[in-house]
Amino acid sequence: MNGVTVIAERVVPDYVGWLVLAVLFGAVALLPLGVVIWWLKGCFDTLMWGGPWACYRSHDWPVVIFASLLVLICVGLCVISAKRYADKPTHTEYTVKLDESASYLEFTERYEVLSEEDGIYRVREKEAAK
């Protein structure tokens, strides 16, 4: 683009989005995982005192199945998210300076401005931001 001087170019990893999703899905998976562990602990306690079939109470199964499905869904979403970010793990940021001949409107249509200090812009291409 006319009027834009590239001062520096830097490849930046996009780990932040993946990390946020992993923490979010991990936190959501903790509750149903806790329910399954609580149920298993109850089973082992009952097995010690009530015989081999004591933990197969019919009213526990829907809760355990639902909690197990939630854990599997959260793990699946983590895998899907990791796959998405593995396909596009980085973007390139540029440090640029604009001349008087550069059109700021054309510049902002093509680049996403991340920061500006004393006429020096840190930008990335808008296609890379999507």
mmCIF file with all atom_site columns, C-alpha atoms in Angstrom:
data_model
loop_
_atom_site.group_PDB
_atom_site.id
_atom_site.type_symbol
_atom_site.label_atom_id
_atom_site.label_alt_id
_atom_site.label_comp_id
_atom_site.label_asym_id
_atom_site.label_entity_id
_atom_site.label_seq_id
_atom_site.pdbx_PDB_ins_code
_atom_site.Cartn_x
_atom_site.Cartn_y
_atom_site.Cartn_z
_atom_site.occupancy
_atom_site.B_iso_or_equiv
_atom_site.pdbx_formal_charge
_atom_site.auth_seq_id
_atom_site.auth_comp_id
_atom_site.auth_asym_id
_atom_site.auth_atom_id
_atom_site.pdbx_PDB_model_num
ATOM 1   C CA . MET A 1 1   ? 0.000   0.000   0.000  1.00 0.00 ? 1   MET A CA 1
ATOM 2   C CA . ASN A 1 2   ? 1.346   3.441   -0.909 1.00 0.00 ? 2   ASN A CA 1
ATOM 3   C CA . GLY A 1 3   ? 2.476   5.609   1.972  1.00 0.00 ? 3   GLY A CA 1
ATOM 4   C CA . VAL A 1 4   ? 2.919   2.770   4.471  1.00 0.00 ? 4   VAL A CA 1
ATOM 5   C CA . THR A 1 5   ? 6.418   1.901   5.660  1.00 0.00 ? 5   THR A CA 1
ATOM 6   C CA . VAL A 1 6   ? 6.823   -1.415  7.468  1.00 0.00 ? 6   VAL A CA 1
ATOM 7   C CA . ILE A 1 7   ? 9.245   -1.016  10.367 1.00 0.00 ? 7   ILE A CA 1
ATOM 8   C CA . ALA A 1 8   ? 8.965   -4.486  11.901 1.00 0.00 ? 8   ALA A CA 1
ATOM 9   C CA . GLU A 1 9   ? 7.096   -7.738  11.384 1.00 0.00 ? 9   GLU A CA 1
ATOM 10  C CA . ARG A 1 10  ? 6.342   -10.251 14.143 1.00 0.00 ? 10  ARG A CA 1
ATOM 11  C CA . VAL A 1 11  ? 4.563   -13.627 14.177 1.00 0.00 ? 11  VAL A CA 1
ATOM 12  C CA . VAL A 1 12  ? 2.322   -13.906 17.250 1.00 0.00 ? 12  VAL A CA 1
ATOM 13  C CA . PRO A 1 13  ? 0.798   -17.185 18.511 1.00 0.00 ? 13  PRO A CA 1
ATOM 14  C CA . ASP A 1 14  ? -2.954  -17.250 19.152 1.00 0.00 ? 14  ASP A CA 1
ATOM 15  C CA . TYR A 1 15  ? -2.875  -19.284 22.362 1.00 0.00 ? 15  TYR A CA 1
ATOM 16  C CA . VAL A 1 16  ? -5.093  -16.929 24.348 1.00 0.00 ? 16  VAL A CA 1
ATOM 17  C CA . GLY A 1 17  ? -8.347  -17.958 22.646 1.00 0.00 ? 17  GLY A CA 1
ATOM 18  C CA . TRP A 1 18  ? -7.592  -21.658 23.001 1.00 0.00 ? 18  TRP A CA 1
ATOM 19  C CA . LEU A 1 19  ? -6.612  -21.228 26.635 1.00 0.00 ? 19  LEU A CA 1
ATOM 20  C CA . VAL A 1 20  ? -9.823  -19.345 27.465 1.00 0.00 ? 20  VAL A CA 1
ATOM 21  C CA . LEU A 1 21  ? -11.943 -22.052 25.833 1.00 0.00 ? 21  LEU A CA 1
ATOM 22  C CA . ALA A 1 22  ? -10.042 -24.841 27.563 1.00 0.00 ? 22  ALA A CA 1
ATOM 23  C CA . VAL A 1 23  ? -10.488 -23.194 30.971 1.00 0.00 ? 23  VAL A CA 1
ATOM 24  C CA . LEU A 1 24  ? -14.172 -22.510 30.290 1.00 0.00 ? 24  LEU A CA 1
ATOM 25  C CA . PHE A 1 25  ? -14.987 -26.050 29.178 1.00 0.00 ? 25  PHE A CA 1
ATOM 26  C CA . GLY A 1 26  ? -12.802 -27.496 31.921 1.00 0.00 ? 26  GLY A CA 1
ATOM 27  C CA . ALA A 1 27  ? -14.699 -25.494 34.546 1.00 0.00 ? 27  ALA A CA 1
ATOM 28  C CA . VAL A 1 28  ? -18.033 -26.610 33.091 1.00 0.00 ? 28  VAL A CA 1
ATOM 29  C CA . ALA A 1 29  ? -16.840 -30.235 33.112 1.00 0.00 ? 29  ALA A CA 1
ATOM 30  C CA . LEU A 1 30  ? -15.804 -30.119 36.787 1.00 0.00 ? 30  LEU A CA 1
ATOM 31  C CA . LEU A 1 31  ? -19.361 -30.127 38.156 1.00 0.00 ? 31  LEU A CA 1
ATOM 32  C CA . PRO A 1 32  ? -20.613 -33.240 36.326 1.00 0.00 ? 32  PRO A CA 1
ATOM 33  C CA . LEU A 1 33  ? -17.274 -34.927 36.949 1.00 0.00 ? 33  LEU A CA 1
ATOM 34  C CA . GLY A 1 34  ? -17.758 -34.212 40.639 1.00 0.00 ? 34  GLY A CA 1
ATOM 35  C CA . VAL A 1 35  ? -21.228 -35.804 40.467 1.00 0.00 ? 35  VAL A CA 1
ATOM 36  C CA . VAL A 1 36  ? -19.788 -38.951 38.880 1.00 0.00 ? 36  VAL A CA 1
ATOM 37  C CA . ILE A 1 37  ? -16.994 -39.143 41.476 1.00 0.00 ? 37  ILE A CA 1
ATOM 38  C CA . TRP A 1 38  ? -19.522 -38.579 44.289 1.00 0.00 ? 38  TRP A CA 1
ATOM 39  C CA . TRP A 1 39  ? -21.687 -41.390 42.905 1.00 0.00 ? 39  TRP A CA 1
ATOM 40  C CA . LEU A 1 40  ? -18.718 -43.751 42.560 1.00 0.00 ? 40  LEU A CA 1
ATOM 41  C CA . LYS A 1 41  ? -17.645 -43.001 46.131 1.00 0.00 ? 41  LYS A CA 1
ATOM 42  C CA . GLY A 1 42  ? -21.180 -43.830 47.286 1.00 0.00 ? 42  GLY A CA 1
ATOM 43  C CA . CYS A 1 43  ? -21.024 -47.072 45.310 1.00 0.00 ? 43  CYS A CA 1
ATOM 44  C CA . PHE A 1 44  ? -17.762 -48.129 46.894 1.00 0.00 ? 44  PHE A CA 1
ATOM 45  C CA . ASP A 1 45  ? -19.037 -47.206 50.364 1.00 0.00 ? 45  ASP A CA 1
ATOM 46  C CA . THR A 1 46  ? -22.203 -49.262 49.811 1.00 0.00 ? 46  THR A CA 1
ATOM 47  C CA . LEU A 1 47  ? -20.251 -52.159 48.361 1.00 0.00 ? 47  LEU A CA 1
ATOM 48  C CA . MET A 1 48  ? -18.245 -52.336 51.560 1.00 0.00 ? 48  MET A CA 1
ATOM 49  C CA . TRP A 1 49  ? -21.416 -52.547 53.712 1.00 0.00 ? 49  TRP A CA 1
ATOM 50  C CA . GLY A 1 50  ? -24.261 -53.704 51.482 1.00 0.00 ? 50  GLY A CA 1
ATOM 51  C CA . GLY A 1 51  ? -22.985 -56.364 49.108 1.00 0.00 ? 51  GLY A CA 1
ATOM 52  C CA . PRO A 1 52  ? -22.109 -56.380 45.386 1.00 0.00 ? 52  PRO A CA 1
ATOM 53  C CA . TRP A 1 53  ? -25.442 -55.054 44.021 1.00 0.00 ? 53  TRP A CA 1
ATOM 54  C CA . ALA A 1 54  ? -25.985 -52.258 46.544 1.00 0.00 ? 54  ALA A CA 1
ATOM 55  C CA . CYS A 1 55  ? -24.828 -49.395 44.301 1.00 0.00 ? 55  CYS A CA 1
ATOM 56  C CA . TYR A 1 56  ? -27.214 -50.193 41.435 1.00 0.00 ? 56  TYR A CA 1
ATOM 57  C CA . ARG A 1 57  ? -30.076 -48.056 42.677 1.00 0.00 ? 57  ARG A CA 1
ATOM 58  C CA . SER A 1 58  ? -32.322 -47.129 39.779 1.00 0.00 ? 58  SER A CA 1
ATOM 59  C CA . HIS A 1 59  ? -32.770 -43.462 40.741 1.00 0.00 ? 59  HIS A CA 1
ATOM 60  C CA . ASP A 1 60  ? -29.001 -42.781 40.493 1.00 0.00 ? 60  ASP A CA 1
ATOM 61  C CA . TRP A 1 61  ? -28.537 -43.810 36.866 1.00 0.00 ? 61  TRP A CA 1
ATOM 62  C CA . PRO A 1 62  ? -30.164 -40.815 35.120 1.00 0.00 ? 62  PRO A CA 1
ATOM 63  C CA . VAL A 1 63  ? -27.974 -38.391 37.103 1.00 0.00 ? 63  VAL A CA 1
ATOM 64  C CA . VAL A 1 64  ? -24.800 -40.354 36.366 1.00 0.00 ? 64  VAL A CA 1
ATOM 65  C CA . ILE A 1 65  ? -25.620 -40.721 32.666 1.00 0.00 ? 65  ILE A CA 1
ATOM 66  C CA . PHE A 1 66  ? -26.449 -37.013 32.350 1.00 0.00 ? 66  PHE A CA 1
ATOM 67  C CA . ALA A 1 67  ? -23.262 -35.997 34.190 1.00 0.00 ? 67  ALA A CA 1
ATOM 68  C CA . SER A 1 68  ? -21.169 -38.355 32.070 1.00 0.00 ? 68  SER A CA 1
ATOM 69  C CA . LEU A 1 69  ? -22.687 -36.924 28.872 1.00 0.00 ? 69  LEU A CA 1
ATOM 70  C CA . LEU A 1 70  ? -21.888 -33.389 30.037 1.00 0.00 ? 70  LEU A CA 1
ATOM 71  C CA . VAL A 1 71  ? -18.280 -34.369 30.680 1.00 0.00 ? 71  VAL A CA 1
ATOM 72  C CA . LEU A 1 72  ? -18.045 -35.981 27.220 1.00 0.00 ? 72  LEU A CA 1
ATOM 73  C CA . ILE A 1 73  ? -19.609 -32.920 25.564 1.00 0.00 ? 73  ILE A CA 1
ATOM 74  C CA . CYS A 1 74  ? -17.143 -30.590 27.314 1.00 0.00 ? 74  CYS A CA 1
ATOM 75  C CA . VAL A 1 75  ? -14.192 -32.760 26.319 1.00 0.00 ? 75  VAL A CA 1
ATOM 76  C CA . GLY A 1 76  ? -15.489 -32.876 22.740 1.00 0.00 ? 76  GLY A CA 1
ATOM 77  C CA . LEU A 1 77  ? -15.829 -29.094 22.618 1.00 0.00 ? 77  LEU A CA 1
ATOM 78  C CA . CYS A 1 78  ? -12.266 -28.757 23.930 1.00 0.00 ? 78  CYS A CA 1
ATOM 79  C CA . VAL A 1 79  ? -11.024 -31.050 21.157 1.00 0.00 ? 79  VAL A CA 1
ATOM 80  C CA . ILE A 1 80  ? -12.971 -29.129 18.504 1.00 0.00 ? 80  ILE A CA 1
ATOM 81  C CA . SER A 1 81  ? -11.635 -25.810 19.825 1.00 0.00 ? 81  SER A CA 1
ATOM 82  C CA . ALA A 1 82  ? -8.083  -27.109 19.919 1.00 0.00 ? 82  ALA A CA 1
ATOM 83  C CA . LYS A 1 83  ? -8.446  -28.317 16.321 1.00 0.00 ? 83  LYS A CA 1
ATOM 84  C CA . ARG A 1 84  ? -9.727  -24.911 15.241 1.00 0.00 ? 84  ARG A CA 1
ATOM 85  C CA . TYR A 1 85  ? -6.801  -23.071 16.820 1.00 0.00 ? 85  TYR A CA 1
ATOM 86  C CA . ALA A 1 86  ? -4.297  -25.669 15.626 1.00 0.00 ? 86  ALA A CA 1
ATOM 87  C CA . ASP A 1 87  ? -5.350  -24.925 12.045 1.00 0.00 ? 87  ASP A CA 1
ATOM 88  C CA . LYS A 1 88  ? -4.575  -21.219 12.471 1.00 0.00 ? 88  LYS A CA 1
ATOM 89  C CA . PRO A 1 89  ? -2.204  -20.913 15.426 1.00 0.00 ? 89  PRO A CA 1
ATOM 90  C CA . THR A 1 90  ? -0.518  -17.603 14.540 1.00 0.00 ? 90  THR A CA 1
ATOM 91  C CA . HIS A 1 91  ? -1.037  -14.212 12.989 1.00 0.00 ? 91  HIS A CA 1
ATOM 92  C CA . THR A 1 92  ? 1.443   -11.599 11.812 1.00 0.00 ? 92  THR A CA 1
ATOM 93  C CA . GLU A 1 93  ? 1.597   -8.167  13.413 1.00 0.00 ? 93  GLU A CA 1
ATOM 94  C CA . TYR A 1 94  ? 3.297   -5.262  11.689 1.00 0.00 ? 94  TYR A CA 1
ATOM 95  C CA . THR A 1 95  ? 4.773   -2.080  13.093 1.00 0.00 ? 95  THR A CA 1
ATOM 96  C CA . VAL A 1 96  ? 4.246   0.592   10.446 1.00 0.00 ? 96  VAL A CA 1
ATOM 97  C CA . LYS A 1 97  ? 4.553   4.327   9.872  1.00 0.00 ? 97  LYS A CA 1
ATOM 98  C CA . LEU A 1 98  ? 2.194   6.281   7.636  1.00 0.00 ? 98  LEU A CA 1
ATOM 99  C CA . ASP A 1 99  ? 3.300   9.014   5.222  1.00 0.00 ? 99  ASP A CA 1
ATOM 100 C CA . GLU A 1 100 ? 1.157   11.982  4.230  1.00 0.00 ? 100 GLU A CA 1
ATOM 101 C CA . SER A 1 101 ? 0.384   10.241  0.941  1.00 0.00 ? 101 SER A CA 1
ATOM 102 C CA . ALA A 1 102 ? -1.351  7.307   2.695  1.00 0.00 ? 102 ALA A CA 1
ATOM 103 C CA . SER A 1 103 ? -5.120  7.236   2.927  1.00 0.00 ? 103 SER A CA 1
ATOM 104 C CA . TYR A 1 104 ? -6.098  6.514   6.535  1.00 0.00 ? 104 TYR A CA 1
ATOM 105 C CA . LEU A 1 105 ? -9.516  5.216   5.411  1.00 0.00 ? 105 LEU A CA 1
ATOM 106 C CA . GLU A 1 106 ? -7.917  2.733   2.994  1.00 0.00 ? 106 GLU A CA 1
ATOM 107 C CA . PHE A 1 107 ? -5.385  1.818   5.706  1.00 0.00 ? 107 PHE A CA 1
ATOM 108 C CA . THR A 1 108 ? -8.106  1.010   8.288  1.00 0.00 ? 108 THR A CA 1
ATOM 109 C CA . GLU A 1 109 ? -10.110 -0.965  5.719  1.00 0.00 ? 109 GLU A CA 1
ATOM 110 C CA . ARG A 1 110 ? -7.137  -3.244  5.130  1.00 0.00 ? 110 ARG A CA 1
ATOM 111 C CA . TYR A 1 111 ? -5.558  -3.364  8.619  1.00 0.00 ? 111 TYR A CA 1
ATOM 112 C CA . GLU A 1 112 ? -6.867  -3.708  12.165 1.00 0.00 ? 112 GLU A CA 1
ATOM 113 C CA . VAL A 1 113 ? -5.114  -1.089  14.305 1.00 0.00 ? 113 VAL A CA 1
ATOM 114 C CA . LEU A 1 114 ? -3.971  -2.707  17.567 1.00 0.00 ? 114 LEU A CA 1
ATOM 115 C CA . SER A 1 115 ? -2.192  0.327   19.006 1.00 0.00 ? 115 SER A CA 1
ATOM 116 C CA . GLU A 1 116 ? -0.767  3.708   18.008 1.00 0.00 ? 116 GLU A CA 1
ATOM 117 C CA . GLU A 1 117 ? 1.987   5.727   19.609 1.00 0.00 ? 117 GLU A CA 1
ATOM 118 C CA . ASP A 1 118 ? 3.589   8.852   18.127 1.00 0.00 ? 118 ASP A CA 1
ATOM 119 C CA . GLY A 1 119 ? 2.509   8.007   14.568 1.00 0.00 ? 119 GLY A CA 1
ATOM 120 C CA . ILE A 1 120 ? 3.800   4.421   14.776 1.00 0.00 ? 120 ILE A CA 1
ATOM 121 C CA . TYR A 1 121 ? 1.007   1.866   14.368 1.00 0.00 ? 121 TYR A CA 1
ATOM 122 C CA . ARG A 1 122 ? 0.941   -1.785  15.440 1.00 0.00 ? 122 ARG A CA 1
ATOM 123 C CA . VAL A 1 123 ? -1.481  -3.515  13.061 1.00 0.00 ? 123 VAL A CA 1
ATOM 124 C CA . ARG A 1 124 ? -2.530  -6.827  11.596 1.00 0.00 ? 124 ARG A CA 1
ATOM 125 C CA . GLU A 1 125 ? -4.360  -7.579  8.378  1.00 0.00 ? 125 GLU A CA 1
ATOM 126 C CA . LYS A 1 126 ? -8.114  -7.874  8.799  1.00 0.00 ? 126 LYS A CA 1
ATOM 127 C CA . GLU A 1 127 ? -8.272  -11.224 6.966  1.00 0.00 ? 127 GLU A CA 1
ATOM 128 C CA . ALA A 1 128 ? -5.867  -12.638 9.560  1.00 0.00 ? 128 ALA A CA 1
ATOM 129 C CA . ALA A 1 129 ? -8.018  -11.290 12.413 1.00 0.00 ? 129 ALA A CA 1
ATOM 130 C CA . LYS A 1 130 ? -11.075 -13.305 11.350 1.00 0.00 ? 130 LYS A CA 1
#
